[in-house]
């Protein structure tokens, strides 16, 4: 049995004689997996972020595996990018979209005068009209397209130079493994602040920059606009991304299952 967090994982309590694995996606483990670990129900934990090991018993041999988070097979193997000036900006708000990003990003872009900048904005179901209106209201003159969904994420990542997004564990993991820099604005009220911690790990490795939503909105707009115009920093983010080799997390997990 393998559990992935959330309270449904506690079903493992009813199977004390089974071999039970956990895959913890975030940089700080969720309550359910921590409970199972403390009660010694787990045989092995696969970590999406190595820093999560601080919350587990490190003395148990082969108990923790720093696997990283598996991502979709179609995203593996993207070519490295070398950036002198970034031109392609991708905004992703997740399957539901992000109302905050849908309103924030047009305000940021409305104050930028750079004709070479192109924008793709994924706004989420039923948010296209209001997002288009926000772009028009803020006089965004750059070429932009707005879509509710992205059917081909590999092509979208290949096209992108920089991504604006939230700080979910799988989003951050995808960015790392496809080697794309990002300006991450974590959801401020996520459980245990895991989105902020996920994003900070990305920033600390020199891959991009984190902006906190709780900050003054005018400062946030100004700082994000400044970063979009800062090609020198974006170039340095890609230098760091391209220095790293990233593992196939799915293979690591499969290889460590005792089956």
XYZ file of C-alpha atoms in Angstrom:
259
model
C 0.000 0.000 0.000
C 1.207 3.500 -0.799
C -0.348 6.684 0.609
C 0.077 10.253 -0.580
C -1.052 12.348 2.365
C -4.395 13.778 3.363
C -6.669 12.185 5.915
C -7.611 9.358 3.557
C -4.057 8.116 4.198
C -5.108 7.205 7.737
C -6.855 4.160 6.285
C -3.413 2.604 6.700
C -4.183 2.358 10.440
C -6.560 -0.490 9.603
C -3.806 -2.504 7.908
C -1.071 -2.827 10.544
C 0.456 -5.960 9.023
C 0.764 -4.598 5.491
C 3.870 -3.011 4.019
C 2.989 0.671 3.807
C 4.843 3.354 1.865
C 4.223 7.098 1.869
C 5.086 9.704 -0.735
C 5.309 13.147 0.849
C 5.087 15.841 -1.815
C 5.780 18.975 0.220
C 8.800 20.432 1.975
C 6.932 20.103 5.272
C 5.033 16.815 5.806
C 1.287 16.820 6.258
C -0.382 15.776 9.498
C -1.565 12.365 8.299
C 1.866 11.155 7.202
C 3.461 12.502 10.378
C 0.890 10.611 12.465
C 1.535 7.373 10.582
C 5.263 7.838 10.975
C 5.111 8.482 14.722
C 2.911 5.423 15.198
C 5.503 3.411 13.227
C 3.030 2.285 10.576
C 5.233 3.347 7.681
C 7.950 1.149 6.213
C 9.401 3.809 3.935
C 8.814 7.459 3.058
C 9.631 8.938 -0.342
C 10.402 12.658 -0.061
C 9.464 15.193 -2.698
C 11.884 17.642 -1.055
C 14.859 16.420 0.958
C 14.304 19.096 3.620
C 11.195 17.222 4.794
C 13.527 14.654 6.391
C 13.844 16.967 9.409
C 10.346 15.882 10.478
C 11.056 12.147 10.512
C 13.138 9.634 12.430
C 16.487 9.624 10.623
C 17.939 6.748 12.616
C 15.886 4.073 10.883
C 17.968 2.585 8.066
C 16.557 3.031 4.539
C 13.403 4.619 5.948
C 13.719 7.926 4.070
C 14.326 8.109 0.323
C 15.020 11.483 -1.265
C 13.204 10.632 -4.480
C 11.813 14.003 -5.504
C 8.270 14.247 -6.799
C 7.361 12.247 -9.921
C 6.213 14.363 -12.845
C 4.393 13.408 -16.017
C 6.493 11.355 -18.438
C 5.792 13.765 -21.288
C 7.604 16.534 -19.381
C 10.854 14.607 -19.016
C 13.816 15.406 -21.221
C 13.213 19.046 -22.096
C 16.311 20.747 -23.465
C 18.207 23.261 -21.377
C 17.777 26.948 -22.158
C 20.382 29.687 -22.237
C 18.778 33.082 -21.772
C 20.233 36.461 -22.719
C 16.877 38.228 -22.835
C 13.665 36.519 -21.894
C 10.674 37.155 -24.137
C 8.098 34.457 -23.364
C 6.102 34.737 -20.136
C 3.772 31.907 -19.100
C 1.197 32.376 -16.342
C -0.361 29.247 -14.860
C -2.943 29.224 -12.114
C -3.614 25.490 -11.902
C -6.664 23.589 -13.111
C -9.025 25.927 -11.254
C -7.095 29.027 -12.208
C -6.065 31.739 -9.770
C -8.384 34.713 -9.378
C -5.559 36.615 -7.703
C -3.116 36.065 -10.589
C -5.844 36.804 -13.143
C -6.229 40.289 -11.679
C -2.627 40.925 -10.600
C -0.702 40.052 -13.759
C -2.557 42.461 -16.112
C -1.841 45.298 -13.644
C 1.846 44.365 -13.702
C 2.054 44.052 -17.490
C 0.124 47.264 -18.127
C 3.110 49.250 -16.905
C 5.708 47.473 -19.057
C 6.860 48.916 -22.351
C 8.720 46.085 -24.060
C 7.373 44.976 -27.426
C 9.360 41.731 -27.517
C 7.526 40.329 -24.480
C 4.867 37.728 -25.338
C 2.377 36.348 -22.828
C 0.393 33.158 -22.452
C -2.043 33.211 -19.547
C -3.895 30.120 -18.308
C -6.808 31.520 -16.327
C -8.926 28.505 -15.351
C -12.462 27.417 -16.156
C -14.968 30.238 -16.737
C -12.365 32.971 -16.045
C -11.436 33.838 -19.630
C -13.830 36.762 -20.105
C -12.964 38.542 -16.852
C -9.226 37.983 -17.466
C -9.474 39.395 -21.000
C -11.285 42.425 -19.589
C -8.489 42.902 -17.036
C -5.875 42.920 -19.826
C -7.871 45.489 -21.789
C -8.589 47.635 -18.722
C -4.879 47.809 -17.893
C -3.882 48.595 -21.496
C -1.589 45.624 -21.973
C -0.059 46.258 -25.385
C 2.022 43.107 -25.634
C 0.935 40.106 -27.676
C -1.034 37.844 -25.345
C -3.247 34.777 -25.449
C -5.622 33.680 -22.693
C -6.835 30.109 -22.299
C -8.827 28.263 -19.668
C -6.603 25.192 -19.885
C -3.300 24.153 -21.397
C -3.642 20.881 -23.261
C 0.071 20.436 -24.008
C 2.151 21.410 -20.973
C 5.364 20.166 -22.556
C 4.965 22.593 -25.455
C 4.012 25.393 -23.043
C 7.100 24.845 -20.903
C 9.311 24.571 -24.001
C 7.926 27.914 -25.216
C 8.285 29.681 -21.875
C 11.299 31.568 -20.600
C 9.795 32.515 -17.239
C 6.677 31.225 -15.462
C 4.471 33.097 -13.007
C 2.646 30.633 -10.776
C 1.672 29.503 -7.292
C 3.898 27.389 -5.031
C 2.258 23.965 -5.052
C 4.645 21.048 -4.595
C 4.026 19.504 -8.000
C 4.263 22.839 -9.808
C 7.618 23.591 -8.158
C 8.842 20.060 -8.904
C 7.857 20.405 -12.556
C 9.669 23.727 -12.841
C 12.852 22.211 -11.448
C 12.783 19.161 -13.682
C 11.896 20.988 -16.889
C 14.503 23.628 -15.969
C 12.299 26.684 -16.149
C 12.747 29.769 -14.022
C 9.757 31.255 -12.248
C 8.393 34.112 -10.227
C 6.372 32.263 -7.603
C 3.567 33.852 -5.599
C 2.558 31.230 -2.995
C -0.957 30.989 -1.619
C -0.523 32.671 1.791
C -2.976 30.546 3.781
C -1.863 27.079 2.681
C -1.651 24.452 5.432
C 1.606 24.789 7.425
C 2.625 27.490 4.917
C 3.875 24.649 2.723
C 3.539 26.678 -0.487
C 5.807 29.405 0.870
C 8.363 26.829 2.024
C 8.264 24.977 -1.314
C 8.835 28.259 -3.147
C 11.621 29.383 -0.814
C 13.548 26.186 -1.549
C 13.280 27.003 -5.261
C 14.529 30.533 -4.618
C 17.364 29.417 -2.314
C 18.727 27.188 -5.072
C 18.955 30.248 -7.307
C 16.254 29.141 -9.758
C 13.895 32.112 -9.491
C 12.246 34.539 -7.119
C 9.439 34.431 -4.544
C 6.899 37.199 -4.004
C 4.584 37.052 -1.003
C 0.918 37.847 -1.586
C 0.528 39.342 1.891
C 2.816 42.240 1.009
C 1.435 45.620 -0.035
C -0.241 45.137 -3.429
C 1.409 48.211 -4.961
C 4.840 47.036 -3.822
C 4.086 43.576 -5.182
C 3.147 45.017 -8.580
C 6.257 47.215 -8.648
C 8.636 44.426 -7.568
C 7.204 41.903 -9.999
C 7.374 44.421 -12.845
C 11.006 45.145 -11.968
C 11.862 41.436 -12.041
C 10.198 40.948 -15.433
C 12.502 43.658 -16.809
C 15.616 42.255 -15.092
C 17.231 40.070 -17.739
C 20.506 39.811 -15.794
C 18.855 37.980 -12.904
C 16.887 35.688 -15.232
C 20.125 34.778 -16.999
C 21.694 33.861 -13.629
C 18.660 31.723 -12.716
C 19.214 29.660 -15.861
C 22.913 29.300 -15.126
C 21.946 27.649 -11.828
C 19.185 25.513 -13.354
C 21.520 24.206 -16.034
C 24.171 23.201 -13.492
C 21.812 20.687 -11.917
C 21.040 17.149 -12.964
C 17.613 15.938 -11.945
C 16.626 12.372 -11.218
C 13.754 10.268 -12.513
C 11.659 10.177 -9.346
C 9.244 7.526 -10.603
C 12.122 5.135 -11.239
C 13.643 5.780 -7.809
C 10.328 5.026 -6.118
C 9.725 1.848 -8.134
C 13.271 0.637 -7.476
C 12.764 1.067 -3.725
C 9.466 -0.782 -3.448
C 9.906 -4.219 -1.949
C 7.687 -6.013 -4.429
